[in-house]
Amino acid sequence: MALSLSISGVGAISSATGGPIGRLSFSRSRFSSRSFAEVIANDKPILVSYRGEIFAPVAKFYPETAFGGDFKTEADYKDPVVQCLIATGGVEGCFDEPEEIIDAVAAGTYAEDGFEKGWALWPLIPYSFDTPVNQPGAAPLPPSSHNWLGTDDRKRDVVARVIYGFRLSILFTLIVTTLASVIGIIAGAIQAISAVGSTLFFSA
């Protein structure tokens, strides 16, 4: 697991966005509503460039057919076929030998009819809280470059689960603090009003 955001396909975003990037295929409001945890740890790319269009899988559902695949179910972005389709712009050869084509694209030696380079920007941690880790060995796995704190007994990345758990804990804390403050303010106001009323009654 690299210590920086990784880009698969064509390489750096700066070079990929030098030309027209097409229309944005996601809603800004939906993208901005996504939590920080989902941008840091997720099994879906943050952004995908496919045939001149920008997609945001962390914010929106996209079927495999959106990237030249066969199925209308959500794209499995870790599937070599889907990765090849994104990297090549939907070249048919991806259904036969996706890994070889991905290597050729990365090496800059791939050239076929209909080929158009694409890329995928992945989160810092390419796992969600419930994503099974596809690494050899019996669970729980020890810490490694792929899983900084290892995995749990169901082969789920511990760092990803800590991040999502922290988000839930902070949300719960904010809710409890807000409710306690509101109840305290109301109770204090009632006591103050009662005290003022009692003072006026006895002074009269």
JSON list of C-alpha atoms in Angstrom, two decimals:
[
{"chain": "A", "resi": 1, "resn": "MET", "atom": "CA", "xyz": [0.00, 0.00, 0.00]},
{"chain": "A", "resi": 2, "resn": "ALA", "atom": "CA", "xyz": [1.76, 3.15, -1.20]},
{"chain": "A", "resi": 3, "resn": "LEU", "atom": "CA", "xyz": [2.02, 6.14, 1.12]},
{"chain": "A", "resi": 4, "resn": "SER", "atom": "CA", "xyz": [0.52, 8.43, -1.50]},
{"chain": "A", "resi": 5, "resn": "LEU", "atom": "CA", "xyz": [-2.48, 8.54, -3.77]},
{"chain": "A", "resi": 6, "resn": "SER", "atom": "CA", "xyz": [-1.83, 6.09, -6.58]},
{"chain": "A", "resi": 7, "resn": "ILE", "atom": "CA", "xyz": [-2.78, 6.52, -10.21]},
{"chain": "A", "resi": 8, "resn": "SER", "atom": "CA", "xyz": [-3.30, 3.55, -12.52]},
{"chain": "A", "resi": 9, "resn": "GLY", "atom": "CA", "xyz": [-3.49, 3.72, -16.29]},
{"chain": "A", "resi": 10, "resn": "VAL", "atom": "CA", "xyz": [-1.88, 6.67, -17.95]},
{"chain": "A", "resi": 11, "resn": "GLY", "atom": "CA", "xyz": [0.16, 8.04, -15.06]},
{"chain": "A", "resi": 12, "resn": "ALA", "atom": "CA", "xyz": [0.02, 11.57, -13.66]},
{"chain": "A", "resi": 13, "resn": "ILE", "atom": "CA", "xyz": [-3.24, 13.49, -13.73]},
{"chain": "A", "resi": 14, "resn": "SER", "atom": "CA", "xyz": [-1.48, 16.64, -14.82]},
{"chain": "A", "resi": 15, "resn": "SER", "atom": "CA", "xyz": [-0.52, 15.06, -18.12]},
{"chain": "A", "resi": 16, "resn": "ALA", "atom": "CA", "xyz": [-3.90, 13.42, -18.54]},
{"chain": "A", "resi": 17, "resn": "THR", "atom": "CA", "xyz": [-5.83, 16.63, -18.02]},
{"chain": "A", "resi": 18, "resn": "GLY", "atom": "CA", "xyz": [-3.70, 18.70, -20.37]},
{"chain": "A", "resi": 19, "resn": "GLY", "atom": "CA", "xyz": [-6.33, 18.29, -23.09]},
{"chain": "A", "resi": 20, "resn": "PRO", "atom": "CA", "xyz": [-10.10, 18.38, -22.87]},
{"chain": "A", "resi": 21, "resn": "ILE", "atom": "CA", "xyz": [-11.39, 16.21, -20.07]},
{"chain": "A", "resi": 22, "resn": "GLY", "atom": "CA", "xyz": [-15.00, 16.15, -21.24]},
{"chain": "A", "resi": 23, "resn": "ARG", "atom": "CA", "xyz": [-17.98, 16.77, -19.06]},
{"chain": "A", "resi": 24, "resn": "LEU", "atom": "CA", "xyz": [-17.92, 15.95, -15.37]},
{"chain": "A", "resi": 25, "resn": "SER", "atom": "CA", "xyz": [-20.05, 12.85, -14.88]},
{"chain": "A", "resi": 26, "resn": "PHE", "atom": "CA", "xyz": [-20.97, 13.40, -11.27]},
{"chain": "A", "resi": 27, "resn": "SER", "atom": "CA", "xyz": [-22.93, 15.83, -9.15]},
{"chain": "A", "resi": 28, "resn": "ARG", "atom": "CA", "xyz": [-20.83, 18.27, -7.12]},
{"chain": "A", "resi": 29, "resn": "SER", "atom": "CA", "xyz": [-23.34, 18.21, -4.33]},
{"chain": "A", "resi": 30, "resn": "ARG", "atom": "CA", "xyz": [-23.20, 14.44, -4.05]},
{"chain": "A", "resi": 31, "resn": "PHE", "atom": "CA", "xyz": [-19.41, 14.42, -4.24]},
{"chain": "A", "resi": 32, "resn": "SER", "atom": "CA", "xyz": [-19.03, 17.07, -1.54]},
{"chain": "A", "resi": 33, "resn": "SER", "atom": "CA", "xyz": [-21.40, 15.15, 0.74]},
{"chain": "A", "resi": 34, "resn": "ARG", "atom": "CA", "xyz": [-19.06, 12.17, 0.83]},
{"chain": "A", "resi": 35, "resn": "SER", "atom": "CA", "xyz": [-17.14, 11.74, 4.06]},
{"chain": "A", "resi": 36, "resn": "PHE", "atom": "CA", "xyz": [-13.43, 12.22, 4.44]},
{"chain": "A", "resi": 37, "resn": "ALA", "atom": "CA", "xyz": [-13.13, 8.53, 5.42]},
{"chain": "A", "resi": 38, "resn": "GLU", "atom": "CA", "xyz": [-14.47, 7.35, 2.06]},
{"chain": "A", "resi": 39, "resn": "VAL", "atom": "CA", "xyz": [-11.92, 9.46, 0.20]},
{"chain": "A", "resi": 40, "resn": "ILE", "atom": "CA", "xyz": [-9.03, 8.14, 2.31]},
{"chain": "A", "resi": 41, "resn": "ALA", "atom": "CA", "xyz": [-10.05, 4.46, 2.46]},
{"chain": "A", "resi": 42, "resn": "ASN", "atom": "CA", "xyz": [-12.18, 2.92, -0.27]},
{"chain": "A", "resi": 43, "resn": "ASP", "atom": "CA", "xyz": [-12.22, -0.01, -2.67]},
{"chain": "A", "resi": 44, "resn": "LYS", "atom": "CA", "xyz": [-13.34, 2.33, -5.47]},
{"chain": "A", "resi": 45, "resn": "PRO", "atom": "CA", "xyz": [-11.27, 4.99, -7.26]},
{"chain": "A", "resi": 46, "resn": "ILE", "atom": "CA", "xyz": [-11.81, 8.63, -6.36]},
{"chain": "A", "resi": 47, "resn": "LEU", "atom": "CA", "xyz": [-11.77, 9.64, -10.00]},
{"chain": "A", "resi": 48, "resn": "VAL", "atom": "CA", "xyz": [-11.68, 7.76, -13.30]},
{"chain": "A", "resi": 49, "resn": "SER", "atom": "CA", "xyz": [-10.88, 9.15, -16.73]},
{"chain": "A", "resi": 50, "resn": "TYR", "atom": "CA", "xyz": [-12.48, 7.11, -19.53]},
{"chain": "A", "resi": 51, "resn": "ARG", "atom": "CA", "xyz": [-12.57, 8.27, -23.15]},
{"chain": "A", "resi": 52, "resn": "GLY", "atom": "CA", "xyz": [-12.40, 11.96, -22.26]},
{"chain": "A", "resi": 53, "resn": "GLU", "atom": "CA", "xyz": [-14.96, 11.87, -19.44]},
{"chain": "A", "resi": 54, "resn": "ILE", "atom": "CA", "xyz": [-14.34, 12.11, -15.71]},
{"chain": "A", "resi": 55, "resn": "PHE", "atom": "CA", "xyz": [-16.23, 9.79, -13.36]},
{"chain": "A", "resi": 56, "resn": "ALA", "atom": "CA", "xyz": [-16.34, 9.77, -9.55]},
{"chain": "A", "resi": 57, "resn": "PRO", "atom": "CA", "xyz": [-17.00, 6.21, -8.35]},
{"chain": "A", "resi": 58, "resn": "VAL", "atom": "CA", "xyz": [-16.81, 7.17, -4.64]},
{"chain": "A", "resi": 59, "resn": "ALA", "atom": "CA", "xyz": [-19.81, 9.45, -5.17]},
{"chain": "A", "resi": 60, "resn": "LYS", "atom": "CA", "xyz": [-21.89, 7.67, -7.78]},
{"chain": "A", "resi": 61, "resn": "PHE", "atom": "CA", "xyz": [-22.86, 4.22, -9.04]},
{"chain": "A", "resi": 62, "resn": "TYR", "atom": "CA", "xyz": [-21.51, 3.29, -12.46]},
{"chain": "A", "resi": 63, "resn": "PRO", "atom": "CA", "xyz": [-22.30, -0.01, -14.19]},
{"chain": "A", "resi": 64, "resn": "GLU", "atom": "CA", "xyz": [-19.55, -1.95, -15.91]},
{"chain": "A", "resi": 65, "resn": "THR", "atom": "CA", "xyz": [-21.15, -1.03, -19.24]},
{"chain": "A", "resi": 66, "resn": "ALA", "atom": "CA", "xyz": [-20.13, 2.62, -18.62]},
{"chain": "A", "resi": 67, "resn": "PHE", "atom": "CA", "xyz": [-16.54, 1.50, -19.20]},
{"chain": "A", "resi": 68, "resn": "GLY", "atom": "CA", "xyz": [-17.16, -0.84, -22.13]},
{"chain": "A", "resi": 69, "resn": "GLY", "atom": "CA", "xyz": [-17.97, -3.95, -20.09]},
{"chain": "A", "resi": 70, "resn": "ASP", "atom": "CA", "xyz": [-20.79, -6.45, -20.48]},
{"chain": "A", "resi": 71, "resn": "PHE", "atom": "CA", "xyz": [-22.66, -6.21, -17.18]},
{"chain": "A", "resi": 72, "resn": "LYS", "atom": "CA", "xyz": [-25.09, -3.60, -15.85]},
{"chain": "A", "resi": 73, "resn": "THR", "atom": "CA", "xyz": [-24.08, -4.31, -12.26]},
{"chain": "A", "resi": 74, "resn": "GLU", "atom": "CA", "xyz": [-21.65, -1.95, -10.51]},
{"chain": "A", "resi": 75, "resn": "ALA", "atom": "CA", "xyz": [-18.16, -2.09, -11.93]},
{"chain": "A", "resi": 76, "resn": "ASP", "atom": "CA", "xyz": [-15.60, -4.07, -9.93]},
{"chain": "A", "resi": 77, "resn": "TYR", "atom": "CA", "xyz": [-12.72, -1.61, -10.15]},
{"chain": "A", "resi": 78, "resn": "LYS", "atom": "CA", "xyz": [-10.19, -4.15, -8.90]},
{"chain": "A", "resi": 79, "resn": "ASP", "atom": "CA", "xyz": [-11.06, -6.63, -11.63]},
{"chain": "A", "resi": 80, "resn": "PRO", "atom": "CA", "xyz": [-8.19, -6.71, -14.18]},
{"chain": "A", "resi": 81, "resn": "VAL", "atom": "CA", "xyz": [-10.72, -6.63, -17.04]},
{"chain": "A", "resi": 82, "resn": "VAL", "atom": "CA", "xyz": [-12.32, -3.42, -15.76]},
{"chain": "A", "resi": 83, "resn": "GLN", "atom": "CA", "xyz": [-8.91, -1.88, -15.06]},
{"chain": "A", "resi": 84, "resn": "CYS", "atom": "CA", "xyz": [-7.84, -2.74, -18.60]},
{"chain": "A", "resi": 85, "resn": "LEU", "atom": "CA", "xyz": [-11.02, -1.29, -20.10]},
{"chain": "A", "resi": 86, "resn": "ILE", "atom": "CA", "xyz": [-10.46, 1.97, -18.24]},
{"chain": "A", "resi": 87, "resn": "ALA", "atom": "CA", "xyz": [-6.77, 2.14, -19.16]},
{"chain": "A", "resi": 88, "resn": "THR", "atom": "CA", "xyz": [-7.41, 1.52, -22.86]},
{"chain": "A", "resi": 89, "resn": "GLY", "atom": "CA", "xyz": [-10.76, 3.18, -23.46]},
{"chain": "A", "resi": 90, "resn": "GLY", "atom": "CA", "xyz": [-12.64, -0.10, -23.83]},
{"chain": "A", "resi": 91, "resn": "VAL", "atom": "CA", "xyz": [-10.43, -2.12, -26.18]},
{"chain": "A", "resi": 92, "resn": "GLU", "atom": "CA", "xyz": [-11.94, -5.56, -26.92]},
{"chain": "A", "resi": 93, "resn": "GLY", "atom": "CA", "xyz": [-8.68, -7.36, -26.19]},
{"chain": "A", "resi": 94, "resn": "CYS", "atom": "CA", "xyz": [-9.14, -6.63, -22.48]},
{"chain": "A", "resi": 95, "resn": "PHE", "atom": "CA", "xyz": [-11.61, -9.52, -22.26]},
{"chain": "A", "resi": 96, "resn": "ASP", "atom": "CA", "xyz": [-8.91, -11.98, -23.33]},
{"chain": "A", "resi": 97, "resn": "GLU", "atom": "CA", "xyz": [-5.59, -10.82, -21.85]},
{"chain": "A", "resi": 98, "resn": "PRO", "atom": "CA", "xyz": [-6.21, -7.83, -19.56]},
{"chain": "A", "resi": 99, "resn": "GLU", "atom": "CA", "xyz": [-3.03, -8.04, -17.48]},
{"chain": "A", "resi": 100, "resn": "GLU", "atom": "CA", "xyz": [-0.73, -8.19, -20.51]},
{"chain": "A", "resi": 101, "resn": "ILE", "atom": "CA", "xyz": [-2.44, -5.17, -22.03]},
{"chain": "A", "resi": 102, "resn": "ILE", "atom": "CA", "xyz": [-2.24, -3.22, -18.75]},
{"chain": "A", "resi": 103, "resn": "ASP", "atom": "CA", "xyz": [1.52, -3.90, -18.63]},
{"chain": "A", "resi": 104, "resn": "ALA", "atom": "CA", "xyz": [1.89, -2.78, -22.25]},
{"chain": "A", "resi": 105, "resn": "VAL", "atom": "CA", "xyz": [-0.04, 0.44, -21.59]},
{"chain": "A", "resi": 106, "resn": "ALA", "atom": "CA", "xyz": [2.12, 1.17, -18.55]},
{"chain": "A", "resi": 107, "resn": "ALA", "atom": "CA", "xyz": [5.24, 0.57, -20.62]},
{"chain": "A", "resi": 108, "resn": "GLY", "atom": "CA", "xyz": [3.95, 2.84, -23.40]},
{"chain": "A", "resi": 109, "resn": "THR", "atom": "CA", "xyz": [4.17, 0.11, -26.02]},
{"chain": "A", "resi": 110, "resn": "TYR", "atom": "CA", "xyz": [0.47, -0.57, -26.56]},
{"chain": "A", "resi": 111, "resn": "ALA", "atom": "CA", "xyz": [-1.19, 0.64, -29.76]},
{"chain": "A", "resi": 112, "resn": "GLU", "atom": "CA", "xyz": [-4.45, -0.72, -31.14]},
{"chain": "A", "resi": 113, "resn": "ASP", "atom": "CA", "xyz": [-7.43, 0.65, -33.04]},
{"chain": "A", "resi": 114, "resn": "GLY", "atom": "CA", "xyz": [-9.79, 2.48, -30.69]},
{"chain": "A", "resi": 115, "resn": "PHE", "atom": "CA", "xyz": [-7.15, 2.78, -27.97]},
{"chain": "A", "resi": 116, "resn": "GLU", "atom": "CA", "xyz": [-7.51, 5.86, -25.77]},
{"chain": "A", "resi": 117, "resn": "LYS", "atom": "CA", "xyz": [-5.55, 6.12, -22.55]},
{"chain": "A", "resi": 118, "resn": "GLY", "atom": "CA", "xyz": [-7.45, 6.42, -19.31]},
{"chain": "A", "resi": 119, "resn": "TRP", "atom": "CA", "xyz": [-6.53, 6.50, -15.64]},
{"chain": "A", "resi": 120, "resn": "ALA", "atom": "CA", "xyz": [-7.89, 5.84, -12.17]},
{"chain": "A", "resi": 121, "resn": "LEU", "atom": "CA", "xyz": [-6.99, 7.84, -9.05]},
{"chain": "A", "resi": 122, "resn": "TRP", "atom": "CA", "xyz": [-7.13, 5.52, -6.04]},
{"chain": "A", "resi": 123, "resn": "PRO", "atom": "CA", "xyz": [-7.47, 6.45, -2.35]},
{"chain": "A", "resi": 124, "resn": "LEU", "atom": "CA", "xyz": [-4.48, 6.27, -0.03]},
{"chain": "A", "resi": 125, "resn": "ILE", "atom": "CA", "xyz": [-5.88, 2.99, 1.35]},
{"chain": "A", "resi": 126, "resn": "PRO", "atom": "CA", "xyz": [-7.54, 0.92, -1.41]},
{"chain": "A", "resi": 127, "resn": "TYR", "atom": "CA", "xyz": [-9.90, -0.88, 0.97]},
{"chain": "A", "resi": 128, "resn": "SER", "atom": "CA", "xyz": [-13.23, -0.05, 2.55]},
{"chain": "A", "resi": 129, "resn": "PHE", "atom": "CA", "xyz": [-14.16, -1.18, 6.06]},
{"chain": "A", "resi": 130, "resn": "ASP", "atom": "CA", "xyz": [-15.71, -4.41, 4.74]},
{"chain": "A", "resi": 131, "resn": "THR", "atom": "CA", "xyz": [-13.44, -5.17, 1.77]},
{"chain": "A", "resi": 132, "resn": "PRO", "atom": "CA", "xyz": [-11.82, -8.64, 1.88]},
{"chain": "A", "resi": 133, "resn": "VAL", "atom": "CA", "xyz": [-8.06, -8.39, 1.39]},
{"chain": "A", "resi": 134, "resn": "ASN", "atom": "CA", "xyz": [-6.84, -10.51, -1.51]},
{"chain": "A", "resi": 135, "resn": "GLN", "atom": "CA", "xyz": [-3.47, -11.50, -0.07]},
{"chain": "A", "resi": 136, "resn": "PRO", "atom": "CA", "xyz": [-2.09, -15.01, 0.52]},
{"chain": "A", "resi": 137, "resn": "GLY", "atom": "CA", "xyz": [-2.00, -16.41, 4.03]},
{"chain": "A", "resi": 138, "resn": "ALA", "atom": "CA", "xyz": [-4.39, -17.27, 6.81]},
{"chain": "A", "resi": 139, "resn": "ALA", "atom": "CA", "xyz": [-6.27, -14.51, 8.63]},
{"chain": "A", "resi": 140, "resn": "PRO", "atom": "CA", "xyz": [-5.43, -12.44, 10.54]},
{"chain": "A", "resi": 141, "resn": "LEU", "atom": "CA", "xyz": [-2.53, -11.28, 8.39]},
{"chain": "A", "resi": 142, "resn": "PRO", "atom": "CA", "xyz": [0.41, -9.45, 9.99]},
{"chain": "A", "resi": 143, "resn": "PRO", "atom": "CA", "xyz": [1.26, -5.82, 9.12]},
{"chain": "A", "resi": 144, "resn": "SER", "atom": "CA", "xyz": [2.76, -5.39, 5.65]},
{"chain": "A", "resi": 145, "resn": "SER", "atom": "CA", "xyz": [3.24, -2.82, 2.91]},
{"chain": "A", "resi": 146, "resn": "HIS", "atom": "CA", "xyz": [-0.27, -3.69, 1.67]},
{"chain": "A", "resi": 147, "resn": "ASN", "atom": "CA", "xyz": [-1.94, -3.60, 5.09]},
{"chain": "A", "resi": 148, "resn": "TRP", "atom": "CA", "xyz": [-0.15, -1.31, 7.52]},
{"chain": "A", "resi": 149, "resn": "LEU", "atom": "CA", "xyz": [-1.79, -2.77, 10.63]},
{"chain": "A", "resi": 150, "resn": "GLY", "atom": "CA", "xyz": [-2.56, -6.16, 9.13]},
{"chain": "A", "resi": 151, "resn": "THR", "atom": "CA", "xyz": [-6.06, -7.63, 8.85]},
{"chain": "A", "resi": 152, "resn": "ASP", "atom": "CA", "xyz": [-8.67, -8.91, 11.26]},
{"chain": "A", "resi": 153, "resn": "ASP", "atom": "CA", "xyz": [-9.88, -12.50, 11.52]},
{"chain": "A", "resi": 154, "resn": "ARG", "atom": "CA", "xyz": [-12.05, -12.00, 8.42]},
{"chain": "A", "resi": 155, "resn": "LYS", "atom": "CA", "xyz": [-9.21, -10.56, 6.30]},
{"chain": "A", "resi": 156, "resn": "ARG", "atom": "CA", "xyz": [-10.44, -6.96, 6.41]},
{"chain": "A", "resi": 157, "resn": "ASP", "atom": "CA", "xyz": [-7.92, -4.13, 6.51]},
{"chain": "A", "resi": 158, "resn": "VAL", "atom": "CA", "xyz": [-7.48, -2.87, 10.08]},
{"chain": "A", "resi": 159, "resn": "VAL", "atom": "CA", "xyz": [-6.48, 0.69, 9.12]},
{"chain": "A", "resi": 160, "resn": "ALA", "atom": "CA", "xyz": [-9.60, 1.10, 6.98]},
{"chain": "A", "resi": 161, "resn": "ARG", "atom": "CA", "xyz": [-11.78, -0.18, 9.81]},
{"chain": "A", "resi": 162, "resn": "VAL", "atom": "CA", "xyz": [-10.12, 2.18, 12.30]},
{"chain": "A", "resi": 163, "resn": "ILE", "atom": "CA", "xyz": [-10.75, 5.16, 10.01]},
{"chain": "A", "resi": 164, "resn": "TYR", "atom": "CA", "xyz": [-14.43, 4.30, 9.52]},
{"chain": "A", "resi": 165, "resn": "GLY", "atom": "CA", "xyz": [-14.81, 3.53, 13.24]},
{"chain": "A", "resi": 166, "resn": "PHE", "atom": "CA", "xyz": [-13.28, 6.89, 14.13]},
{"chain": "A", "resi": 167, "resn": "ARG", "atom": "CA", "xyz": [-15.77, 8.62, 11.85]},
{"chain": "A", "resi": 168, "resn": "LEU", "atom": "CA", "xyz": [-18.66, 6.85, 13.57]},
{"chain": "A", "resi": 169, "resn": "SER", "atom": "CA", "xyz": [-17.29, 7.67, 17.03]},
{"chain": "A", "resi": 170, "resn": "ILE", "atom": "CA", "xyz": [-16.90, 11.37, 16.17]},
{"chain": "A", "resi": 171, "resn": "LEU", "atom": "CA", "xyz": [-20.44, 11.50, 14.75]},
{"chain": "A", "resi": 172, "resn": "PHE", "atom": "CA", "xyz": [-21.85, 9.88, 17.89]},
{"chain": "A", "resi": 173, "resn": "THR", "atom": "CA", "xyz": [-19.88, 12.30, 20.10]},
{"chain": "A", "resi": 174, "resn": "LEU", "atom": "CA", "xyz": [-21.18, 15.32, 18.19]},
{"chain": "A", "resi": 175, "resn": "ILE", "atom": "CA", "xyz": [-24.77, 14.12, 18.44]},
{"chain": "A", "resi": 176, "resn": "VAL", "atom": "CA", "xyz": [-24.51, 13.45, 22.20]},
{"chain": "A", "resi": 177, "resn": "THR", "atom": "CA", "xyz": [-22.75, 16.79, 22.83]},
{"chain": "A", "resi": 178, "resn": "THR", "atom": "CA", "xyz": [-25.37, 18.72, 20.84]},
{"chain": "A", "resi": 179, "resn": "LEU", "atom": "CA", "xyz": [-28.28, 17.03, 22.61]},
{"chain": "A", "resi": 180, "resn": "ALA", "atom": "CA", "xyz": [-26.68, 17.58, 26.03]},
{"chain": "A", "resi": 181, "resn": "SER", "atom": "CA", "xyz": [-26.13, 21.27, 25.24]},
{"chain": "A", "resi": 182, "resn": "VAL", "atom": "CA", "xyz": [-29.70, 21.77, 24.04]},
{"chain": "A", "resi": 183, "resn": "ILE", "atom": "CA", "xyz": [-31.17, 20.00, 27.08]},
{"chain": "A", "resi": 184, "resn": "GLY", "atom": "CA", "xyz": [-28.88, 21.97, 29.40]},
{"chain": "A", "resi": 185, "resn": "ILE", "atom": "CA", "xyz": [-29.85, 25.30, 27.86]},
{"chain": "A", "resi": 186, "resn": "ILE", "atom": "CA", "xyz": [-33.56, 24.51, 28.08]},
{"chain": "A", "resi": 187, "resn": "ALA", "atom": "CA", "xyz": [-33.27, 23.27, 31.67]},
{"chain": "A", "resi": 188, "resn": "GLY", "atom": "CA", "xyz": [-31.25, 26.36, 32.68]},
{"chain": "A", "resi": 189, "resn": "ALA", "atom": "CA", "xyz": [-33.76, 28.68, 31.05]},
{"chain": "A", "resi": 190, "resn": "ILE", "atom": "CA", "xyz": [-36.66, 27.01, 32.88]},
{"chain": "A", "resi": 191, "resn": "GLN", "atom": "CA", "xyz": [-34.83, 27.29, 36.21]},
{"chain": "A", "resi": 192, "resn": "ALA", "atom": "CA", "xyz": [-34.00, 30.95, 35.58]},
{"chain": "A", "resi": 193, "resn": "ILE", "atom": "CA", "xyz": [-37.62, 31.77, 34.71]},
{"chain": "A", "resi": 194, "resn": "SER", "atom": "CA", "xyz": [-38.86, 29.88, 37.77]},
{"chain": "A", "resi": 195, "resn": "ALA", "atom": "CA", "xyz": [-36.40, 31.72, 40.02]},
{"chain": "A", "resi": 196, "resn": "VAL", "atom": "CA", "xyz": [-37.44, 35.12, 38.66]},
{"chain": "A", "resi": 197, "resn": "GLY", "atom": "CA", "xyz": [-41.11, 34.27, 39.09]},
{"chain": "A", "resi": 198, "resn": "SER", "atom": "CA", "xyz": [-40.59, 33.14, 42.72]},
{"chain": "A", "resi": 199, "resn": "THR", "atom": "CA", "xyz": [-38.64, 36.32, 43.55]},
{"chain": "A", "resi": 200, "resn": "LEU", "atom": "CA", "xyz": [-41.36, 38.57, 42.13]},
{"chain": "A", "resi": 201, "resn": "PHE", "atom": "CA", "xyz": [-44.06, 36.66, 43.99]},
{"chain": "A", "resi": 202, "resn": "PHE", "atom": "CA", "xyz": [-42.43, 36.95, 47.42]},
{"chain": "A", "resi": 203, "resn": "SER", "atom": "CA", "xyz": [-41.35, 40.57, 46.87]},
{"chain": "A", "resi": 204, "resn": "ALA", "atom": "CA", "xyz": [-44.94, 41.49, 46.14]}
]
